[in-house]
Amino acid sequence: MAFALEKKAVAGWLERLLKLGEVIAPTRSPTGDVLFSNIRSGSDVAWDLPNPLHPPKEFVLPQTDPLVQIKGNGQHHEVEAIHDSRRRFLVNARSCDVKGIAFLSRMHEMEPADASYLRRSNNLTIISVACPTPCPSGFCICTDSGPFLNDSYDAQLTDLGESYLVEVGSAKGEAAVAEGQGLFRRASDDEVSQRKRLEETAKRHFGDETCHFGAAMRRISTGRVPDALWEKMSDWCLECGGCNVICPTCYCFSVKDLARDGAWVRCRLRDSCQYAAFTLEASGHNPRPEKKDRMKRRFFHKVSAQYYTRDGAVGCVGCGRCVQVCLGATHMPAVVAAIRKGSWHE
Amino acid sequence: MLAVPTACPFCSCGCGFHLLAREGQLSGVAPSQTHPVSGGQLCARGWSAHEAALWGDRLRQPLLQRDGKQESVSWDEALDYVAVRLKQLLAAGKPVGVLGSARATNEENYLAGKFARVGLRTNNLEFSYYSVCAPLLAGVEEVCGTSAASLRLTDIASSQVILLIEGDLAETHPRAAGSVLRAVENGAHLITIGCRETQLARVSSLHLQTTPGSEDVVINGLLDAIADLQRSRLSVSVGNNACLQDPETGKETAALCQAAEWITRAERAAFLIPASCGQGDQPRKIAAAVATLAAATGHWNNPGSGVLPLLARSNARGACDMAVVHDRLPGYERLEDSRSRQRLENLWGKKLPSAQGWDAETLLQSVSGLVVVADDPPSVVPIGQEAMTALGRLEFLVVLDAFATPTARIAHALLPISSFAETEGTFTNMEGRVQKLRPATNPPGEARHGWQVLAELCVRFDAAASYDSAADVLREIGQAAPQYAGIERHLAADGWSGVLLQNPGNGKSGAHPASTTRAESQTSAERPFLLARDPAFDWGSDPLVSFSPTLSRDYRAQRKAFPSGFVEIGKNDADALALRTGRQVKLTSMDGEAVVPVLVTKDLQPGLLLVPYAFRDRVSNVLRNDSVAAVRIERV
């Protein structure tokens, strides 16, 4: 079911959502950066900003995620779960990030389900905006995660000039649209076909920044990437872990207790499979001692057929963030290209 | 969620990022694409920068030692007690001193200097890391007239030639290493000079093997080749036999000729020099040789070209500029410079002490009373545990710190201050970019800002210090240090990019440095190996790393696995000696011996043993006061 919403009515709708919970959208910070942050009024959303470099997974899987509080009580300890059940609306998110959070949710819904994550994601309504033009380093067309979506969103907006076409994809999306009662109208057939045309145009605009996963997947899945190539590529990685931090689909973590006022807060900390001690055993043995081993592991998880079969998607949504944050040169498109060609920088 | 833009507290590249906070508690880091240094990229330390302030053993209350135990007291009681005890020592004619820090802000260091010079009337003032970086700065200053960088970090990526004295840039300065990789991708010629085949050596166009402490031999060879090239104006390339000479003498080889040609022809060339090791005066000579090379080829201060001394800690340059250095005044001017003295005396309204102060190591071992600002000297100064022993012998030790470091734990008076994540102030990175720190949360417990505590101490010693904010202190710094004139105003206007200090140097083209002895000549049949102390900064002992769960993992595991340290040995040597990792060896030099396990590595050249800075105490008998020594190695 598709609706239409006049642009001048959007602020009013967001005002109503603000009464229900936090509304998060890309905003321009004083440094000139674009960051996802809480907005205070419905007119605070700048719709034409580029996608923030720091992904919105921060709102379902924060870098420091308090899970339980442990209090000493005489001879015993009391353990109490920490609940973040705030209702949040993520507005003006891009298709890639919608797919990223859908990927994270599939992972965290698997048994044993992750209650802490699901509490946040179940309370998060994503109102995304389809991309009429690809972003400079994005390649979502190669990962089935944009520029327009046919699933995974709660509500997807398409810019039609004076108004937005609003597609509802879930009960949460329906509830959000219901809050805007009186502001929405049924979309006309013409508006729906206009959206289709925009999608076709957007797809045609993808240029060189594409990523050919198919060939890479065949080679990675069958162990046909020579060790020498991993070794060579690893000389171009500086082990910053930035690719993991900003990847919308990365979720690896470690656990650590934070002492606070005589109690402990057990936290999940975002971690990186590229760090040397990520797989270090208590014995002192490290199954992935070399950087090339860790790189191989990362790309096996992201691109192999084994994981594709399990997850139904490659572990990449084509947002292009790793292209921007990689301190070295081993971001997703570069490594996929090297695997496909069988050579690096040649 | 709050996102507060601030400067990175780790290395001296000075990246910028946002600290994230939820409900008054730090929770993460978000990158900044608009920051001129980091441009959206960060290293592992940067991505986990919030951790130490959040997870660290933080100091929350002023503590005074009573009956051997540190007990919490009020701020007034603590400050009064500190004043009384220091005044007692002064009255008894006992020497006192102050140690600033390369991880303290400019404001903290400036006031630490003012407190020492006006309050305690002494030039016994230094920062621990200066004992590591002083030879590097002296070597550059000798040639260029200034120790300040003449190359911007942002110039590296567009360099055509990069000459890197390679410790392990990828580990010590990942941001700079990233720019080097970018330049190589763009077709730049990277020349690395060092004793191990590191990551950057592997991607280089030319790696010139050398032994620690004799890098200048290669550089002087390069200078000869350049002089020949400039005389003959001939193009040379590898394979030109006229250029091939005896490698034993360090004279021109085809490789040197090729490097000389790249450097001479380049319009934009970068010269990156870290603190190095070597016997006696070698580290200074190595730095001077590189600076001479840059000056002789016209690259010292050409747009896009220049020399970049690679300082390890975030505010090492700032600590120099604020002159927490025994023989310098703010602006890094010489203590004996009468104009500078006059300027300071007018500003501070007091006569400055004229007697020479002590450097950090002498100071630690000679004073009776010591004020340490935000540092743990034993983990930083080359003498290591000797410094800990010296601290333990002090009659009165005052420590201002955010973290419970080993030094803080033995303080007679412990004054808790805010960490980088809670403070206001500025850092100056190694290229001279002054940047603001902005608080993301409140300091824990009763901790106060370092500049406030130091100002209170100044007041108790009759040194005028009435400031309402860190910006007030910065305004005064603008009057004290000429390069910082108007800095507070400029920073307020320029904001996120910080302010780049003007380079005061004259780049006088240096004379060809005197020929140097090669360290290999000191090895002999009896002592055929060279043991060197790795000069790379030991981040594992820095509270910003050791208190971060993610960042300390590697170091903790390594220190647990090797409680008595280790020395690194190349694979071929290890095979020849039938050594495996963990196997104990006895090292014997002219000075003494030590038994220590080895760690076998792939990238170290034969005949060389390298001891990580963290484990330098394990071989202090062998190295004595040097950082390189010829040794015999035996299985035990």
Short mmCIF file of N, CA and C in Angstrom, two decimals, chain B residues 227-236:
data_model
loop_
_atom_site.label_atom_id
_atom_site.label_comp_id
_atom_site.label_asym_id
_atom_site.label_seq_id
_atom_site.Cartn_x
_atom_site.Cartn_y
_atom_site.Cartn_z
N ALA B 227 75.69 14.65 -4.55
CA ALA B 227 76.71 15.63 -4.92
C ALA B 227 77.30 15.28 -6.29
N ASP B 228 77.58 13.99 -6.50
CA ASP B 228 78.11 13.54 -7.79
C ASP B 228 77.13 13.84 -8.91
N LEU B 229 75.89 13.55 -8.62
CA LEU B 229 74.85 13.72 -9.61
C LEU B 229 74.71 15.19 -9.98
N GLN B 230 74.76 16.05 -8.93
CA GLN B 230 74.61 17.48 -9.19
C GLN B 230 75.80 18.02 -9.98
N ARG B 231 76.98 17.45 -9.72
CA ARG B 231 78.18 17.88 -10.45
C ARG B 231 78.11 17.44 -11.91
N SER B 232 77.76 16.18 -12.10
CA SER B 232 77.83 15.64 -13.45
C SER B 232 76.57 15.93 -14.26
N ARG B 233 75.49 16.25 -13.55
CA ARG B 233 74.20 16.49 -14.18
C ARG B 233 73.83 15.36 -15.15
N LEU B 234 74.29 14.20 -14.83
CA LEU B 234 74.00 13.05 -15.68
C LEU B 234 72.88 12.25 -15.09
N SER B 235 72.14 11.67 -15.95
CA SER B 235 71.09 10.78 -15.46
C SER B 235 71.72 9.42 -15.18
N VAL B 236 71.41 8.86 -14.06
CA VAL B 236 71.93 7.53 -13.73
C VAL B 236 70.77 6.60 -13.47
#
